[in-house]
CSV table of C-alpha atoms in Angstrom, one decimal:
chain,number,residue,atom,x,y,z
A,1,GLN,CA,102.4,70.3,108.1
A,2,LEU,CA,102.4,68.3,104.9
A,3,SER,CA,105.6,67.9,103.0
A,4,LYS,CA,104.1,65.6,100.4
A,5,LEU,CA,100.7,64.7,99.0
A,6,PRO,CA,99.7,61.1,98.3
A,7,PRO,CA,99.4,60.3,94.6
A,8,ASP,CA,96.1,58.5,95.4
A,9,LEU,CA,94.5,61.9,95.7
A,10,GLY,CA,94.2,61.8,91.9
A,11,LYS,CA,91.7,59.0,92.2
A,12,LEU,CA,89.1,61.4,93.7
A,13,ARG,CA,87.8,62.2,90.2
A,14,LYS,CA,84.7,64.1,91.4
A,15,LEU,CA,86.6,66.4,93.7
A,16,LYS,CA,85.8,70.1,93.2
A,17,PHE,CA,87.6,71.9,96.0
A,18,LEU,CA,91.2,71.2,97.0
A,19,ASP,CA,92.9,73.4,99.7
A,20,VAL,CA,96.4,72.4,100.7
A,21,SER,CA,97.6,75.9,101.6
A,22,SER,CA,100.0,76.7,104.5
A,23,ASN,CA,102.1,73.6,104.3
A,24,VAL,CA,105.7,72.9,103.3
A,25,LEU,CA,105.0,71.3,99.9
A,26,GLU,CA,107.9,71.5,97.4
A,27,GLU,CA,106.2,69.6,94.6
A,28,LEU,CA,102.8,68.2,93.6
A,29,PRO,CA,102.1,64.7,92.3
A,30,VAL,CA,101.4,64.6,88.6
A,31,GLU,CA,98.4,62.4,89.5
A,32,LEU,CA,96.5,65.5,90.6
A,33,SER,CA,96.0,66.2,86.9
A,34,ASP,CA,93.4,63.4,86.9
A,35,LEU,CA,91.1,65.7,89.0
A,36,GLY,CA,89.1,66.7,86.0
A,37,GLU,CA,86.2,68.2,87.9
A,38,LEU,CA,88.4,70.4,90.1
A,39,GLN,CA,87.1,74.0,90.3
A,40,SER,CA,89.0,75.6,93.2
A,41,PHE,CA,92.7,74.8,93.8
A,42,ASN,CA,94.5,76.5,96.6
A,43,VAL,CA,98.2,75.8,97.1
A,44,SER,CA,99.2,79.1,98.6
A,45,ASN,CA,101.9,79.5,101.3
A,46,ASN,CA,104.0,76.5,100.4
A,47,ARG,CA,107.5,76.0,98.8
A,48,LEU,CA,106.5,75.2,95.2
A,49,THR,CA,108.8,76.1,92.4
A,50,ALA,CA,106.9,74.6,89.4
A,51,PHE,CA,103.7,72.7,88.4
A,52,PRO,CA,103.5,69.6,86.2
A,53,ASP,CA,102.7,70.3,82.6
A,54,GLU,CA,100.0,67.6,82.9
A,55,PHE,CA,97.9,70.1,84.9
A,56,SER,CA,96.7,71.4,81.6
A,57,LYS,CA,94.0,68.8,82.0
A,58,LEU,CA,92.5,70.8,84.9
A,59,THR,CA,90.2,72.7,82.5
A,60,ARG,CA,87.3,73.1,84.9
A,61,LEU,CA,89.3,75.4,87.2
A,62,ILE,CA,87.5,78.6,88.2
A,63,VAL,CA,89.9,79.8,91.0
A,64,PHE,CA,93.6,78.9,91.2
A,65,ASN,CA,95.7,80.3,94.1
A,66,PHE,CA,99.4,79.7,94.2
A,67,SER,CA,100.4,82.8,96.0
A,68,ARG,CA,103.3,82.9,98.5
A,69,ASN,CA,105.4,80.2,96.9
A,70,LYS,CA,108.8,80.2,95.2
A,71,LEU,CA,107.9,80.2,91.5
A,72,GLU,CA,110.4,82.0,89.2
A,73,GLU,CA,108.4,81.3,86.0
A,74,PHE,CA,104.7,81.6,85.3
A,75,PRO,CA,103.1,78.1,85.2
A,76,SER,CA,103.7,76.8,81.7
A,77,PHE,CA,100.5,74.7,81.6
A,78,LEU,CA,98.5,77.9,81.7
A,79,ALA,CA,100.2,79.3,78.6
A,80,GLY,CA,100.2,76.2,76.4
A,81,GLU,CA,97.7,75.1,73.8
A,82,THR,CA,94.8,74.4,76.3
A,83,ARG,CA,92.1,77.0,76.9
A,84,PHE,CA,90.8,77.4,80.5
A,85,GLU,CA,87.4,78.7,79.6
A,86,GLN,CA,86.1,78.9,83.2
A,87,LEU,CA,89.2,80.3,85.0
A,88,THR,CA,88.2,83.7,86.4
A,89,GLU,CA,90.6,84.2,89.3
A,90,LEU,CA,94.3,83.7,89.3
A,91,VAL,CA,96.1,84.6,92.5
A,92,ALA,CA,99.9,84.5,92.1
A,93,ASN,CA,101.2,87.2,94.4
A,94,SER,CA,104.4,86.9,96.5
A,95,ASN,CA,106.4,84.7,94.2
A,96,ASN,CA,109.5,85.4,92.2
A,97,ILE,CA,108.0,85.4,88.7
A,98,GLU,CA,110.0,87.5,86.3
A,99,THR,CA,108.2,87.2,82.9
A,100,LEU,CA,104.6,86.9,81.8
A,101,PRO,CA,103.5,85.0,78.6
A,102,GLY,CA,101.4,87.1,76.2
A,103,LYS,CA,99.6,84.0,75.2
A,104,LEU,CA,97.4,84.3,78.4
A,105,SER,CA,95.0,86.3,76.3
A,106,ASN,CA,94.2,83.1,74.3
A,107,THR,CA,94.4,80.6,77.1
A,108,LEU,CA,92.5,82.5,79.8
A,109,PRO,CA,89.6,84.2,78.0
A,110,SER,CA,87.4,84.5,81.1
A,111,LEU,CA,89.9,85.8,83.5
A,112,LYS,CA,88.6,88.7,85.7
A,113,LEU,CA,91.3,88.9,88.4
A,114,LEU,CA,95.1,88.5,87.9
A,115,ASP,CA,97.0,89.1,91.1
A,116,LEU,CA,100.8,89.4,90.4
A,117,ALA,CA,101.7,91.7,93.3
A,118,GLY,CA,105.0,91.1,95.0
A,119,ASN,CA,106.9,89.4,92.1
A,120,SER,CA,109.9,90.3,89.9
A,121,VAL,CA,108.0,91.4,86.8
A,122,LYS,CA,109.7,94.1,84.8
A,123,GLN,CA,107.5,94.1,81.7
A,124,VAL,CA,103.8,93.3,81.1
A,125,PRO,CA,102.9,92.1,77.6
A,126,GLY,CA,100.3,94.2,75.8
A,127,GLU,CA,98.3,91.0,75.1
A,128,ILE,CA,97.4,90.9,78.8
A,129,GLY,CA,95.2,94.0,78.2
A,130,ASP,CA,93.4,92.1,75.4
A,131,ILE,CA,91.7,89.8,77.9
A,132,SER,CA,88.2,91.3,77.5
A,133,LYS,CA,86.8,90.3,80.9
A,134,LEU,CA,89.9,91.2,82.9
A,135,LYS,CA,88.9,93.9,85.5
A,136,GLU,CA,91.7,93.8,88.0
A,137,LEU,CA,95.4,93.5,87.2
A,138,LEU,CA,97.4,93.8,90.5
A,139,LEU,CA,101.0,94.6,89.9
A,140,LYS,CA,102.2,96.4,93.1
A,141,ASP,CA,105.7,95.7,94.5
A,142,ASN,CA,107.2,94.7,91.1
A,143,PRO,CA,110.3,96.2,89.6
A,144,LEU,CA,108.4,97.5,86.5
A,145,SER,CA,110.7,99.1,84.0
A,146,ASP,CA,108.0,101.4,82.5
A,147,LYS,CA,107.8,104.4,84.9
A,148,ARG,CA,104.5,105.5,83.6
A,149,LEU,CA,102.9,102.1,84.2
A,150,LYS,CA,104.6,102.0,87.7
A,151,LYS,CA,103.0,105.4,88.5
A,152,LEU,CA,99.5,104.1,87.6
A,153,VAL,CA,100.0,100.9,89.6
A,154,GLU,CA,101.0,102.9,92.7
A,155,GLN,CA,97.9,105.1,92.4
A,156,CYS,CA,95.6,102.0,92.3
A,157,HIS,CA,94.0,103.0,89.0
A,158,TYR,CA,93.0,99.6,87.8
A,159,LYS,CA,91.1,100.7,84.7
A,160,GLN,CA,93.9,103.0,83.5
A,161,VAL,CA,96.5,100.2,84.2
A,162,LEU,CA,94.7,97.9,81.9
A,163,GLU,CA,94.3,100.5,79.2
A,164,TYR,CA,98.0,101.4,79.4
A,165,VAL,CA,99.1,97.8,79.3
A,166,LYS,CA,96.9,97.2,76.2
A,167,GLY,CA,98.2,100.3,74.4
A,168,HIS,CA,101.8,100.4,75.5
A,169,GLY,CA,102.9,97.0,76.7
A,170,PRO,CA,105.4,95.1,74.5
A,171,ARG,CA,104.0,92.5,72.1
A,172,ASP,CA,105.4,89.7,70.0
A,173,SER,CA,106.1,90.7,66.3
A,174,LYS,CA,102.8,89.5,65.0
A,175,GLY,CA,100.8,91.0,67.8
A,176,THR,CA,102.7,94.3,67.5
A,177,ALA,CA,102.1,94.6,63.7
A,178,GLN,CA,98.5,93.8,64.1
A,179,ASP,CA,98.1,96.2,67.0
A,180,LYS,CA,99.8,99.1,65.1
A,181,SER,CA,97.7,98.4,62.0
A,182,GLY,CA,94.5,98.5,64.1
A,183,ALA,CA,95.7,101.6,65.9
A,184,SER,CA,96.3,103.5,62.7
A,185,LYS,CA,92.9,102.8,61.4
A,186,LYS,CA,91.0,103.4,64.6
A,187,GLY,CA,93.1,106.2,66.1
A,188,LYS,CA,90.8,109.0,65.0
A,189,LYS,CA,87.5,107.4,65.4
A,190,LYS,CA,85.1,108.8,67.9
A,191,GLY,CA,85.2,106.8,71.2
A,192,ALA,CA,88.8,105.6,70.7
A,193,SER,CA,90.8,105.4,73.9
A,194,ALA,CA,92.4,108.7,74.9
A,195,PRO,CA,96.0,108.8,76.1
A,196,VAL,CA,96.2,107.7,79.7
A,197,ASP,CA,96.3,110.6,82.1
A,198,ILE,CA,98.7,109.9,85.0
A,199,GLN,CA,97.9,113.1,86.8
A,200,GLU,CA,99.0,112.6,90.4
A,201,VAL,CA,96.1,112.5,92.9
A,202,GLN,CA,96.9,113.3,96.5
A,203,ASN,CA,94.6,110.9,98.2
A,204,ALA,CA,94.9,110.6,102.0
A,205,PHE,CA,94.1,108.5,105.1
A,206,GLU,CA,93.6,110.6,108.2
A,207,VAL,CA,94.5,108.4,111.1
A,208,LEU,CA,92.7,109.2,114.4
A,209,GLN,CA,94.3,108.1,117.7
A,210,LEU,CA,92.7,105.8,120.3
A,211,SER,CA,89.6,107.3,121.8
A,212,SER,CA,88.2,106.6,125.3
A,213,GLN,CA,84.7,106.6,123.7
A,214,SER,CA,85.5,103.9,121.3
A,215,PRO,CA,85.3,100.1,122.0
A,216,VAL,CA,88.2,98.0,123.0
A,217,VAL,CA,88.3,94.5,121.7
A,218,ILE,CA,88.9,91.8,124.3
A,219,VAL,CA,90.0,88.4,123.1
A,220,SER,CA,89.4,85.2,125.1
A,221,ASP,CA,91.7,82.1,125.3
A,222,ALA,CA,89.0,80.0,123.6
A,223,VAL,CA,89.6,81.5,120.1
A,224,GLN,CA,93.3,80.5,120.0
A,225,GLU,CA,92.4,77.0,118.6
A,226,VAL,CA,89.7,78.3,116.3
A,227,ARG,CA,90.6,81.6,114.6
A,228,PRO,CA,93.1,83.3,116.8
A,229,TYR,CA,93.7,86.7,115.3
A,230,ILE,CA,91.6,89.8,114.9
A,231,VAL,CA,92.3,93.4,113.8
A,232,CYS,CA,89.7,96.2,114.0
A,233,CYS,CA,89.3,99.9,113.2
A,234,ILE,CA,86.6,102.5,112.9
A,235,ILE,CA,86.0,104.2,109.6
A,236,ARG,CA,84.6,107.7,110.5
A,237,ASN,CA,82.4,110.0,108.7
A,238,VAL,CA,81.4,107.9,105.7
A,239,TYR,CA,78.7,108.9,103.2
A,240,LEU,CA,77.0,105.7,102.0
A,241,ASP,CA,74.0,107.5,100.7
A,242,ARG,CA,75.8,108.9,97.7
A,243,ASP,CA,76.7,107.4,94.3
A,244,ASN,CA,75.2,104.0,95.3
A,245,ARG,CA,78.1,103.6,97.7
A,246,LEU,CA,76.5,101.2,100.1
A,247,ARG,CA,76.0,98.6,97.4
A,248,LYS,CA,79.6,99.2,96.1
A,249,PHE,CA,81.0,98.9,99.6
A,250,LEU,CA,79.2,95.5,100.2
A,251,THR,CA,80.2,94.3,96.7
A,252,LEU,CA,83.8,95.2,97.6
A,253,GLN,CA,83.7,93.0,100.7
A,254,ASN,CA,82.4,90.1,98.7
A,255,LYS,CA,85.2,90.6,96.1
A,256,LEU,CA,87.9,90.6,98.8
A,257,HIS,CA,86.4,87.5,100.4
A,258,ASP,CA,86.7,85.7,97.1
A,259,THR,CA,90.2,86.9,96.3
A,260,ILE,CA,92.7,88.1,98.9
A,261,CYS,CA,90.7,86.2,101.7
A,262,VAL,CA,90.8,83.0,99.6
A,263,LYS,CA,87.1,82.3,99.9
A,264,ARG,CA,87.2,83.3,103.6
A,265,SER,CA,89.5,80.4,104.5
A,266,GLU,CA,92.4,82.7,105.3
A,267,ALA,CA,90.5,85.7,106.6
A,268,THR,CA,86.9,87.1,107.0
A,269,ILE,CA,85.8,90.7,106.9
A,270,ALA,CA,82.8,92.1,108.8
A,271,THR,CA,81.5,95.7,109.0
A,272,HIS,CA,79.0,97.1,111.5
A,273,ASP,CA,77.2,100.3,112.2
A,274,LEU,CA,79.2,101.6,115.2
A,275,ALA,CA,76.1,103.4,116.6
A,276,LYS,CA,74.4,100.0,117.1
A,277,ILE,CA,77.3,98.5,119.2
A,278,THR,CA,77.2,98.9,123.0
A,279,GLY,CA,80.5,99.3,124.9
A,280,ASN,CA,83.5,97.1,124.4
A,281,VAL,CA,83.6,94.1,122.0
A,282,TYR,CA,84.4,90.6,123.1
A,283,TYR,CA,85.9,88.0,120.7
A,284,ASP,CA,85.2,84.5,122.0
A,285,ALA,CA,84.4,80.9,121.0
A,286,ILE,CA,81.6,78.6,122.2
A,287,GLU,CA,79.8,75.3,121.4
A,288,PRO,CA,77.6,75.6,118.3
A,289,ASP,CA,74.4,74.9,120.2
A,290,LYS,CA,75.2,77.7,122.8
A,291,LEU,CA,75.9,80.4,120.3
A,292,LYS,CA,72.7,82.6,119.8
A,293,LEU,CA,72.4,85.2,117.2
A,294,THR,CA,70.0,86.9,114.7
A,295,PRO,CA,71.9,86.4,111.4
A,296,LEU,CA,72.0,89.1,108.7
A,297,GLY,CA,68.8,89.1,106.7
A,298,ARG,CA,66.9,87.0,109.1
A,299,LYS,CA,64.4,88.1,111.8
A,300,GLN,CA,64.6,85.3,114.4
A,301,GLU,CA,67.3,84.4,116.8
A,302,VAL,CA,68.8,80.9,116.2
A,303,SER,CA,71.7,78.9,117.6
A,304,GLY,CA,74.9,78.4,115.6
A,305,LYS,CA,74.1,74.7,115.3
A,306,GLU,CA,70.5,75.4,114.0
A,307,LEU,CA,71.8,78.1,111.6
A,308,TYR,CA,74.3,75.6,110.1
A,309,ARG,CA,71.5,73.0,109.7
A,310,GLN,CA,69.1,75.5,108.1
A,311,MET,CA,71.7,76.9,105.7
A,312,THR,CA,72.8,73.4,104.7
A,313,GLU,CA,69.2,72.5,103.8
A,314,GLU,CA,68.7,75.7,102.0
A,315,ALA,CA,71.9,75.2,100.0
A,316,ASP,CA,71.0,71.7,99.0
A,317,ALA,CA,67.5,72.8,97.9
A,318,MET,CA,68.9,75.7,95.9
A,319,ARG,CA,71.6,73.6,94.3
A,320,LYS,CA,69.0,71.0,93.2
A,321,GLU,CA,66.6,73.6,91.9
A,322,LYS,CA,69.2,75.4,89.8
A,323,LYS,CA,70.8,72.0,88.9
A,324,ARG,CA,74.3,73.1,90.0
A,325,SER,CA,77.1,71.0,91.4
A,326,THR,CA,78.3,73.7,93.8
A,327,TYR,CA,76.7,75.9,96.5
A,328,PRO,CA,75.9,79.5,95.5
A,329,GLY,CA,76.5,82.7,97.4
A,330,ILE,CA,77.1,82.6,101.2
A,331,TYR,CA,76.4,78.9,101.2
A,332,LYS,CA,79.7,78.1,99.5
A,333,TYR,CA,81.4,78.8,102.8
A,334,LEU,CA,79.5,76.2,104.9
A,335,TYR,CA,82.4,73.7,104.5
A,336,LEU,CA,84.5,75.9,106.8
A,337,LEU,CA,82.2,75.0,109.7
A,338,LYS,CA,81.9,71.3,109.1
A,339,ASP,CA,82.7,69.2,112.2
A,340,LYS,CA,83.8,72.3,114.2
A,341,THR,CA,83.3,71.9,118.0
A,342,LEU,CA,83.7,75.6,118.7
A,343,TYR,CA,82.3,78.6,116.8
A,344,PRO,CA,84.0,82.0,117.0
A,345,PHE,CA,81.9,85.1,117.6
A,346,LEU,CA,82.0,88.7,118.6
A,347,ARG,CA,79.5,90.3,121.0
A,348,ASP,CA,79.2,93.7,122.7
A,349,GLU,CA,78.6,94.7,126.3
A,350,SER,CA,74.8,94.1,126.0
A,351,LYS,CA,75.5,90.4,125.1
A,352,LEU,CA,74.4,91.0,121.5
A,353,VAL,CA,76.3,88.8,119.1
A,354,ILE,CA,77.4,91.0,116.3
A,355,SER,CA,79.5,88.7,114.2
A,356,PHE,CA,79.9,84.9,113.5
A,357,PRO,CA,83.0,84.5,111.3
A,358,PRO,CA,83.4,83.1,108.8
A,359,MET,CA,79.7,83.0,108.0
A,360,THR,CA,77.6,86.1,108.8
A,361,ASN,CA,77.1,89.3,110.7
A,362,SER,CA,74.2,90.1,113.0
A,363,ASP,CA,71.2,91.7,111.6
A,364,GLY,CA,71.2,94.1,114.6
A,365,THR,CA,74.4,95.9,113.6
A,366,ARG,CA,74.0,95.9,109.8
A,367,ILE,CA,75.1,99.0,108.0
A,368,SER,CA,72.7,101.2,105.9
A,369,GLU,CA,72.7,104.4,104.0
A,370,GLU,CA,72.3,106.2,107.3
A,371,THR,CA,75.4,104.8,108.8
A,372,ARG,CA,78.1,107.4,109.5
A,373,ASN,CA,80.7,105.4,111.4
A,374,VAL,CA,81.7,101.8,110.5
A,375,PHE,CA,83.3,99.3,112.9
A,376,ALA,CA,85.4,97.0,110.7
A,377,GLU,CA,86.8,93.7,111.8
A,378,VAL,CA,89.1,91.1,110.1
A,379,THR,CA,89.6,87.7,111.7
A,380,GLY,CA,92.0,85.0,110.6
A,381,ASN,CA,94.8,82.6,111.3
A,382,ASN,CA,97.7,85.0,110.7
A,383,LEU,CA,98.1,88.5,112.2
A,384,PRO,CA,100.1,90.0,109.3
A,385,PHE,CA,97.6,88.6,106.8
A,386,CYS,CA,94.7,90.1,108.8
A,387,LYS,CA,96.4,93.5,108.6
A,388,LYS,CA,97.0,93.0,104.9
A,389,VAL,CA,93.3,92.3,104.3
A,390,MET,CA,92.3,95.4,106.4
A,391,ASP,CA,94.8,97.5,104.4
A,392,ALA,CA,93.1,96.3,101.2
A,393,LEU,CA,89.6,97.0,102.5
A,394,LEU,CA,90.6,100.6,103.5
A,395,ALA,CA,92.5,101.3,100.3
A,396,GLU,CA,89.6,100.2,98.1
A,397,SER,CA,87.1,102.1,100.3
A,398,LEU,CA,89.2,105.2,99.9
A,399,GLN,CA,89.0,104.8,96.1
A,400,LEU,CA,85.2,104.4,96.3
A,401,GLY,CA,85.1,107.8,97.9
A,402,LEU,CA,83.3,106.7,101.1
A,403,GLY,CA,84.7,109.7,102.9
A,404,ASN,CA,83.7,112.2,100.3
A,405,GLU,CA,80.6,114.2,101.4
A,406,GLU,CA,79.7,115.3,97.9
A,407,ALA,CA,78.8,112.9,95.1
A,408,LEU,CA,81.8,112.2,92.8
A,409,SER,CA,79.9,113.6,89.8
A,410,GLU,CA,79.5,116.9,91.7
A,411,ALA,CA,83.2,116.9,92.6
A,412,GLY,CA,84.1,116.8,88.9
A,413,SER,CA,85.3,113.2,88.7
A,414,THR,CA,84.5,111.1,85.6
A,415,GLY,CA,84.4,108.0,87.7
A,416,ASP,CA,87.4,106.6,85.7
A,417,GLY,CA,90.1,107.5,88.1
A,418,GLY,CA,90.1,111.2,87.4
A,419,ALA,CA,91.4,114.1,89.5
A,420,THR,CA,89.0,113.9,92.5
A,421,THR,CA,90.9,113.8,95.8
A,422,HIS,CA,89.7,111.1,98.2
A,423,ARG,CA,90.1,111.3,102.0
A,424,LEU,CA,89.1,108.7,104.6
A,425,GLN,CA,89.2,109.0,108.4
A,426,VAL,CA,90.4,105.8,110.1
A,427,GLU,CA,90.4,105.6,113.9
A,428,LYS,CA,92.6,103.2,115.8
A,429,VAL,CA,91.2,100.3,117.8
A,430,LYS,CA,93.0,98.4,120.5
A,431,VAL,CA,92.8,94.6,120.9
A,432,VAL,CA,93.8,93.1,124.3
A,433,ASP,CA,93.7,89.7,126.0
A,434,LYS,CA,91.4,88.9,128.9
A,435,ASP,CA,94.0,90.3,131.4
A,436,GLY,CA,94.3,93.6,129.5
A,437,ASN,CA,97.6,92.9,127.9
A,438,LEU,CA,98.0,94.5,124.5
A,439,ARG,CA,97.8,92.3,121.4
A,440,VAL,CA,97.6,94.7,118.6
A,441,VAL,CA,96.6,98.3,117.7
A,442,TYR,CA,95.4,99.0,114.2
A,443,PRO,CA,96.4,100.9,112.2
A,444,SER,CA,100.0,101.3,113.5
A,445,LYS,CA,102.6,103.5,111.8
A,446,THR,CA,103.7,100.6,109.7
A,447,ASP,CA,100.2,99.8,108.3
A,448,LEU,CA,98.2,101.4,105.5
A,449,VAL,CA,101.3,101.6,103.2
A,450,CYS,CA,99.7,102.3,99.8
A,451,PRO,CA,101.9,104.1,97.3
A,452,GLY,CA,100.3,107.3,96.0
A,453,VAL,CA,98.3,107.7,99.3
A,454,VAL,CA,99.4,110.0,102.1
A,455,VAL,CA,98.9,108.9,105.7
A,456,GLU,CA,98.2,111.8,108.1
A,457,GLN,CA,98.5,111.1,111.8
A,458,ARG,CA,96.2,113.3,113.9
A,459,SER,CA,97.5,113.7,117.5
A,460,GLU,CA,94.3,114.8,119.2
């Protein structure tokens, strides 16, 4: 584990991706400010307490992840005079940050995700709600002093949280005066924001116990050096043929991959149609040329080695055609396989490879609007983190209404976090080693902790 970074890193002027997560870094060299082309910067899970002010020169940043560190103050370089026009994702959860600068509405105009969960924030400036492109403001597990805001945060109502912060969050004197003036003029206009309704919604997970009919996941020794941890569950009785839910469910997984999963480097999600899986599931690792699968969206079986070669060629061609400096879509994860001697994979009893993390699923188990039971997997390098990702997937799936048989419009919901009750059935899945020793059962009684959501344990 690294305790220091060499200052010479700053000489890599064309570097676009820098991942130094999961080390023991206590400070970063100021020379990194010379990385003017840097787009993705991941320093999560270290011991950092501050960043050099010179980092204000990193204006090409798109994703900045400094979660799970020891910061007590929000990075000052992000709230100075420099505008970060391209920064869309800021992941700052699990620090000790106490206050937020309202100036972020000026310096981060393109921000879409601001994850501040698990900090010490008591107040959220109203100016945060002025960031026009911001879609997700994550504030769980903070000692928020505004009880109404805390209630909305606990109920996972992202849109209402943003509206409430914009309308009720404290502002500096100039901002407050301007806001009040604007409110007095616009308050009665048609289309003005209505008061935020914090009606409590009794959403629920219904946890089903282990079933003899459901697959057991068996993990080999070979994955220990590759991607050692996996948690799985079954989402029962989903209705993906309503409200465009299939597309929304797939979009959700992509969003989680780019945010909480840190571009799939920390964890990878895969979902399958349970009806297309035969028997138990085996999690193993093998040489790239020996892995055989039919990747999602492709019709022919290829080896892992050949798939990597094909995708690299496709990515280079697409990058040149679109005149981009980075790989688009799924291709941006290719670097995770570079120089790997073993590829992890999941297969069922029929020898069908159903998943190749972190890259792709098998086309043979893809979900569709006809899917009624989903087998979900999360693989990664840390068991608690895998559980956290699965919790997030299920919590978001609950909010999408995947378990609601009727369309949300028929249920009386406005689609804006109204009073429709959501329920989702989640069946436990057991993971064992090759000798049958238990490794993990998910969800356990300590999982699926989502404020505002009831967890009902079914004994039968």
